CSV table of C-alpha atoms in Angstrom, one decimal:
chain,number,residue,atom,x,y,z
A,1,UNK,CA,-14.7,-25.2,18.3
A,2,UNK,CA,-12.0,-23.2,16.7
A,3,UNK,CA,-11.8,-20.7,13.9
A,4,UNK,CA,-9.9,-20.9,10.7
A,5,UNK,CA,-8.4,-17.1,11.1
A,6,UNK,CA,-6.0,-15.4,8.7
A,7,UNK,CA,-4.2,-12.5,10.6
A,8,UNK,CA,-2.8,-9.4,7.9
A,9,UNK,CA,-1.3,-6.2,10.0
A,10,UNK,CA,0.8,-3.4,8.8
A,11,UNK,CA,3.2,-4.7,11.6
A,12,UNK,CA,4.7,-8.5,11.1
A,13,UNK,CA,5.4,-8.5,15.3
A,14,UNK,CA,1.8,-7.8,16.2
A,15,UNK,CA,0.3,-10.2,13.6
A,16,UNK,CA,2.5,-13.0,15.1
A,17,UNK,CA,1.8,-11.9,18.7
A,18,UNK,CA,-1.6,-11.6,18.1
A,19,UNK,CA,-1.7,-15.2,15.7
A,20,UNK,CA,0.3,-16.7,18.3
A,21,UNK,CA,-2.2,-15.5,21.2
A,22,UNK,CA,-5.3,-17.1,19.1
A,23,UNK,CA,-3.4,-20.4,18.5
A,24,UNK,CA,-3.1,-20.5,22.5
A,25,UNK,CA,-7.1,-20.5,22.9
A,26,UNK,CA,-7.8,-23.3,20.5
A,27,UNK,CA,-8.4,-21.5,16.8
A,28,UNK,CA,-6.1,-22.4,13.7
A,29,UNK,CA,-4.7,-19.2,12.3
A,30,UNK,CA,-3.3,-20.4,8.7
A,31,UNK,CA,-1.1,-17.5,8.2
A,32,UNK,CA,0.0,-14.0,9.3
A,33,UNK,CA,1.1,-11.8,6.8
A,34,UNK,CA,2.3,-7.9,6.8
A,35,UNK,CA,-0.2,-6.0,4.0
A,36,UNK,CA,1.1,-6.3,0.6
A,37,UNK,CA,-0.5,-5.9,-2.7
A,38,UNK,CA,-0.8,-9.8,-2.5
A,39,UNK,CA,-2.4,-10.0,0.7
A,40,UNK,CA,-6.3,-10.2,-0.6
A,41,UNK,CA,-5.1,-12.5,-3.1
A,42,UNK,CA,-3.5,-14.6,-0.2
A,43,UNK,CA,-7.0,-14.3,1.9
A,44,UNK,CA,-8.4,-14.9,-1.0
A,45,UNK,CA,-6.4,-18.5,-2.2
A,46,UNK,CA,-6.6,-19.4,1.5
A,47,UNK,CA,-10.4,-18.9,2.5
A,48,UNK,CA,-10.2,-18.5,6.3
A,49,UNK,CA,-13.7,-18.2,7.9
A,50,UNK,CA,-12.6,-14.8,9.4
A,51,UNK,CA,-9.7,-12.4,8.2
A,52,UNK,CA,-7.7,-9.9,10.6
A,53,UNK,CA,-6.9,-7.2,8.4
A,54,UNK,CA,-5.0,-4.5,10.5
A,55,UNK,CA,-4.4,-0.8,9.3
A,56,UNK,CA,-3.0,2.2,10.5
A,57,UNK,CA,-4.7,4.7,9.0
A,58,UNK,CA,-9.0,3.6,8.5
A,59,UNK,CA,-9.7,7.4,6.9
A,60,UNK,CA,-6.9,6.8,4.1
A,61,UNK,CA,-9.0,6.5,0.8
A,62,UNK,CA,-8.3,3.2,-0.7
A,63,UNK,CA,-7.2,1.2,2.4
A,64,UNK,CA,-10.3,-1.0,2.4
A,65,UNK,CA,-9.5,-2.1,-1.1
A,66,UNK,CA,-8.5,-5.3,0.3
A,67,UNK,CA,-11.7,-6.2,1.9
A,68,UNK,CA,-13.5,-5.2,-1.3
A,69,UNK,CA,-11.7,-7.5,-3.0
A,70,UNK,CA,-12.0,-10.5,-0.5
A,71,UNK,CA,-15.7,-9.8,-0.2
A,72,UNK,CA,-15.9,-9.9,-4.0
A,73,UNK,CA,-14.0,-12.9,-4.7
A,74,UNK,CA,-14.6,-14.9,-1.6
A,75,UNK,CA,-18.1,-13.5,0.3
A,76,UNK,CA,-18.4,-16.6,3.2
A,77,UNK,CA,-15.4,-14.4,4.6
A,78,UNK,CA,-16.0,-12.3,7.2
A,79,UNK,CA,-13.4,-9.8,7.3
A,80,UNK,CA,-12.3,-7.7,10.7
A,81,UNK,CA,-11.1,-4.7,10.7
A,82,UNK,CA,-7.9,-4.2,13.0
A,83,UNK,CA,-6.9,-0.3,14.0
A,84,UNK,CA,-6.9,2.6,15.9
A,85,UNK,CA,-9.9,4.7,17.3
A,86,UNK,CA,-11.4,5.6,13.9
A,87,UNK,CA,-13.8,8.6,12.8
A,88,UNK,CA,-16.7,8.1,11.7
A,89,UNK,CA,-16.1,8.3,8.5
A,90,UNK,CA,-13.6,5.6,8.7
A,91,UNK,CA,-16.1,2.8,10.4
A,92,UNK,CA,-18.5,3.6,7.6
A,93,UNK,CA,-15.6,2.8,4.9
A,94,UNK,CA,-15.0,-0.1,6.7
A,95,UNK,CA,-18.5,-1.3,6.5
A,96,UNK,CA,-18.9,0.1,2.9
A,97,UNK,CA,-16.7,-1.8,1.9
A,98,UNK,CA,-17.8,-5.2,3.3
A,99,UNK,CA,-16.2,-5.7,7.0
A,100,UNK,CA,-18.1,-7.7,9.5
A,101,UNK,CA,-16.9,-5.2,12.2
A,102,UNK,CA,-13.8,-3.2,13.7
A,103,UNK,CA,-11.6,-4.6,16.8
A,104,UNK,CA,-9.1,-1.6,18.4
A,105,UNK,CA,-5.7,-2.3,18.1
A,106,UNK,CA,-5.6,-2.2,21.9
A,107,UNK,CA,-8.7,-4.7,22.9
A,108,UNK,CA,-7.7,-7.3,25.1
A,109,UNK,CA,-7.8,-10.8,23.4
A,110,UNK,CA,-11.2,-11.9,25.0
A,111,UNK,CA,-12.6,-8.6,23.6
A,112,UNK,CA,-10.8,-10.1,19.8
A,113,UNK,CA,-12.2,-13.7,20.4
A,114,UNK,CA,-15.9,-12.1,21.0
A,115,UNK,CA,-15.6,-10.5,17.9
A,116,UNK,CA,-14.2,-13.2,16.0
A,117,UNK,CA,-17.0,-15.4,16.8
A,118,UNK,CA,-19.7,-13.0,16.4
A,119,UNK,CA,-18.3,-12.0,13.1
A,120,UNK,CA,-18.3,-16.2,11.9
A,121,UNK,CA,-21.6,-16.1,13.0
A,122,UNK,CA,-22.9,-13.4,10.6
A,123,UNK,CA,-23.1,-10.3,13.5
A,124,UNK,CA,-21.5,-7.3,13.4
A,125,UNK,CA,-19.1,-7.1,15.6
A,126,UNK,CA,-18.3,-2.9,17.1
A,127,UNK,CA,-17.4,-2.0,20.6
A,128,UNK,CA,-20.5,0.1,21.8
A,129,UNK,CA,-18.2,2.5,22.9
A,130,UNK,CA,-16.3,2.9,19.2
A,131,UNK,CA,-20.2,3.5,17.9
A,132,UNK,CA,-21.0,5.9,20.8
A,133,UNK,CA,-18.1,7.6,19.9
A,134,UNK,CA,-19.0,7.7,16.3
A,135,UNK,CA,-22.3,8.7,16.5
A,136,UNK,CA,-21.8,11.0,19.1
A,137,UNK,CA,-19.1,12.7,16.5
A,138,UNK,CA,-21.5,12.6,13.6
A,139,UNK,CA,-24.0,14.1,15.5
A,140,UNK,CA,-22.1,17.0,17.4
A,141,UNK,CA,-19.1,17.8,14.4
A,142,UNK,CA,-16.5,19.9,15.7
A,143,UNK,CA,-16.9,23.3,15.2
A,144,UNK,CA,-14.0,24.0,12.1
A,145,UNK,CA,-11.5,26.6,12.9
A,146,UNK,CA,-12.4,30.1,12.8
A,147,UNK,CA,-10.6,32.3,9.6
A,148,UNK,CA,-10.2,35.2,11.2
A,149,UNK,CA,-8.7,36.9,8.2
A,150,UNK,CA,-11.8,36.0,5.7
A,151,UNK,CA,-13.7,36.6,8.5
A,152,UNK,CA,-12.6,40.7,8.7
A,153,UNK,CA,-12.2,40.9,5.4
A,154,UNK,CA,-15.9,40.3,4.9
A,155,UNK,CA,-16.4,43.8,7.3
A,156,UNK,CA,-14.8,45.6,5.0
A,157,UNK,CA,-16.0,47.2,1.9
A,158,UNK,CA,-13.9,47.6,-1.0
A,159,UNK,CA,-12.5,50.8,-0.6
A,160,UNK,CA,-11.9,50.2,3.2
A,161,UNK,CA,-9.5,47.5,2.3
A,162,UNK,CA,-7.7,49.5,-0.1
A,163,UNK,CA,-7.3,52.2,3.1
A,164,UNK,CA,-6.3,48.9,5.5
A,165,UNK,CA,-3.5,48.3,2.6
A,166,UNK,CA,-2.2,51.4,2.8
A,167,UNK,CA,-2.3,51.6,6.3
A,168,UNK,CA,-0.1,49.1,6.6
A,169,UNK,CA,2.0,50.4,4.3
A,170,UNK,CA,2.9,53.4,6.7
A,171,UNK,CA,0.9,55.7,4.5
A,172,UNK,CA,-1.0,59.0,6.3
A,173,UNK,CA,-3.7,60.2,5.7
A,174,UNK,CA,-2.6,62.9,3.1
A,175,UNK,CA,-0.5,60.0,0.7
A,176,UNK,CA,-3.9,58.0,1.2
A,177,UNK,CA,-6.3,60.7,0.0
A,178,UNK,CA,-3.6,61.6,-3.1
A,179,UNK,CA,-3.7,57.9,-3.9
A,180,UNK,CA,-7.1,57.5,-3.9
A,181,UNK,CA,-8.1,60.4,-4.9
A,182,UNK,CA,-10.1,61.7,-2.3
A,183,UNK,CA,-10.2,64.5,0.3
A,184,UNK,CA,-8.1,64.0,3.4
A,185,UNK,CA,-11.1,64.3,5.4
A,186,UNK,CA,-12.9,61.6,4.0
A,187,UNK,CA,-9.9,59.5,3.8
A,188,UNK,CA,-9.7,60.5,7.6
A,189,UNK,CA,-13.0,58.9,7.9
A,190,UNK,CA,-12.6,55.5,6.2
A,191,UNK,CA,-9.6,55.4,8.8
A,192,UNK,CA,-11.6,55.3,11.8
A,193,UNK,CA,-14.0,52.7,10.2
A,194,UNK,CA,-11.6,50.4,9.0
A,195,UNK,CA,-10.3,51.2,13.1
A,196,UNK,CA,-13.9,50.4,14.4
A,197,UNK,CA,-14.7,47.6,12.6
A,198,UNK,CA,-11.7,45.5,13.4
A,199,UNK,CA,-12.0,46.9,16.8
A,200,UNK,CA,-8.7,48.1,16.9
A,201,UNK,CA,-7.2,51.5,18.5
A,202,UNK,CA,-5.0,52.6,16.4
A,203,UNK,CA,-3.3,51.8,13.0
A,204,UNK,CA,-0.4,50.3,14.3
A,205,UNK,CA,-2.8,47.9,15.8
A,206,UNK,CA,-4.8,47.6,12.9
A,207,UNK,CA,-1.6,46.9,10.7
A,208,UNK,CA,-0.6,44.1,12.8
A,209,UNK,CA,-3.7,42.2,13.2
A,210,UNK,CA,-4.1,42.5,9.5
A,211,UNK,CA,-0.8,41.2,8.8
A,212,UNK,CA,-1.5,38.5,12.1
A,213,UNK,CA,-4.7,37.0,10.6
A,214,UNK,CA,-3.4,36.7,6.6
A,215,UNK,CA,-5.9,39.8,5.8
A,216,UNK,CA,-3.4,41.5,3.9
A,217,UNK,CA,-2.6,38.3,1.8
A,218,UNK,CA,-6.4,37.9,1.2
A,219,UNK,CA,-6.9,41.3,0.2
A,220,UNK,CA,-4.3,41.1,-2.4
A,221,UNK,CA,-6.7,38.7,-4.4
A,222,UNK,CA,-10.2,40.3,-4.2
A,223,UNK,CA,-12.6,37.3,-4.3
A,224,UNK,CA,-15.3,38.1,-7.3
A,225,UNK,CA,-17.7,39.6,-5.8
A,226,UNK,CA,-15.2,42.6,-5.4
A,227,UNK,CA,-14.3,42.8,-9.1
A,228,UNK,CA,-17.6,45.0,-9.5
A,229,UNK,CA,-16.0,47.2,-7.0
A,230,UNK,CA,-13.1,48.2,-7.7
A,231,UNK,CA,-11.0,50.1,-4.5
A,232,UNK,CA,-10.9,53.0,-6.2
A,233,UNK,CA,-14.4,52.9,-7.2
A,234,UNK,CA,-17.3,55.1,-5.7
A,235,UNK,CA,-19.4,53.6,-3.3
């Protein structure tokens, strides 16, 4: 027996292609419709057993509104989500906010029909390998980027950023210890740690790979833990 079906994508072609397709195997599709700010109302006025709703972007905050709305107003419909590979994070909006399960955009039709049928009979209705996939995600994150600048800057103490800054500002060592006030030889010193700890060779090198990573930027607003510190300050 066929299913009264609603199909509402982003793109008019595919919900007619894919409408058209489900008419072919025997289930009534009352209407296809491109999203709109109407379209729950028009799920909603209509009350198919199972809604298509397609998006194009399941992690944009908001974009289950729809099916919050439907669910709310019209709960005996169970709505299918229509899109691309999502995160994790967009599967559990989906399901948060009332979807009876999530269909690829590329699934073969067989692969749409199981899930129609499973999602009028009250199932959920995932591809195992979209909730391997999820899982697998949730369970091994990526690691985030490394910041290599805040990352260095954290080896350095106060006053050793203040010597990097003027490193990089083609001072030697005599203008750095009149600027800071110290002996040449000590401003000598904080040279070769600032050189050791970033594991540079010289202070050419050290200048460019401060300048390379955004240290320099950073340095130019001392988080708070600095402001005790000052880079003129003894340490």
């Amino acid at each position: 027996m066929g299913v009264r079906l609603m199909v509402v994508d982003d793109h008019r072609l595919l919900a007619e292609a894919l409408a058209s397709a489900l008419k072919l195997r025997g289930h009534r599709v009352l209407a296809a419709a491109a999203p709109s700010a109407g379209a729950a109302d028009l799920v909603i006025a209509r009350a198919p057993e199972v809604c298509l709703l397609g998006t194009a972007a399941p992690a944009e905050p908001g974009v289950f509104d729809p099916v919050t709305k439907i669910k709310r107003e019209r709960p005996q419909v169970a709505v299918l989500v229509l899109g691309p590979v999502p995160s994790p994070r967009g599967i559990a909006a989906a399901f948060a906010a009332g979807a009876s399960g999530y269909v690829r955009h590329d699934e073969r039709i067989e692969g749409v029909e199981r899930a129609i049928m499973k999602a009028r009979a009250g199932e959920s209705a995932v591809a195992p390998t979209l909730l391997q996939g999820a899982f697998s995600e949730l369970l091994n994150p990526a690691a985030q980027p490394d910041d290599e600048g805040q990352r260095l800057l954290q080896m350095l103490t106060p006053r050793e950023v203040e010597v990097l800054v003027r490193v990089a500002d083609g001072e030697d060592t005599r203008v750095i210890a009149a600027g800071m006030g110290i002996a040449p030889s000590t401003a000598r010193t904080h040279v070769q740690r600032v050189l050791m700890k970033l594991g540079v060779g010289s202070r050419l090198e050290a200048a460019a790979l401060a300048a390379r990573t955004g240290l320099l930027d950073r340095a130019s607003q001392p988080p708070v833990d600095r402001a005790s510190h000052p880079p003129g300050a003894s340490r």
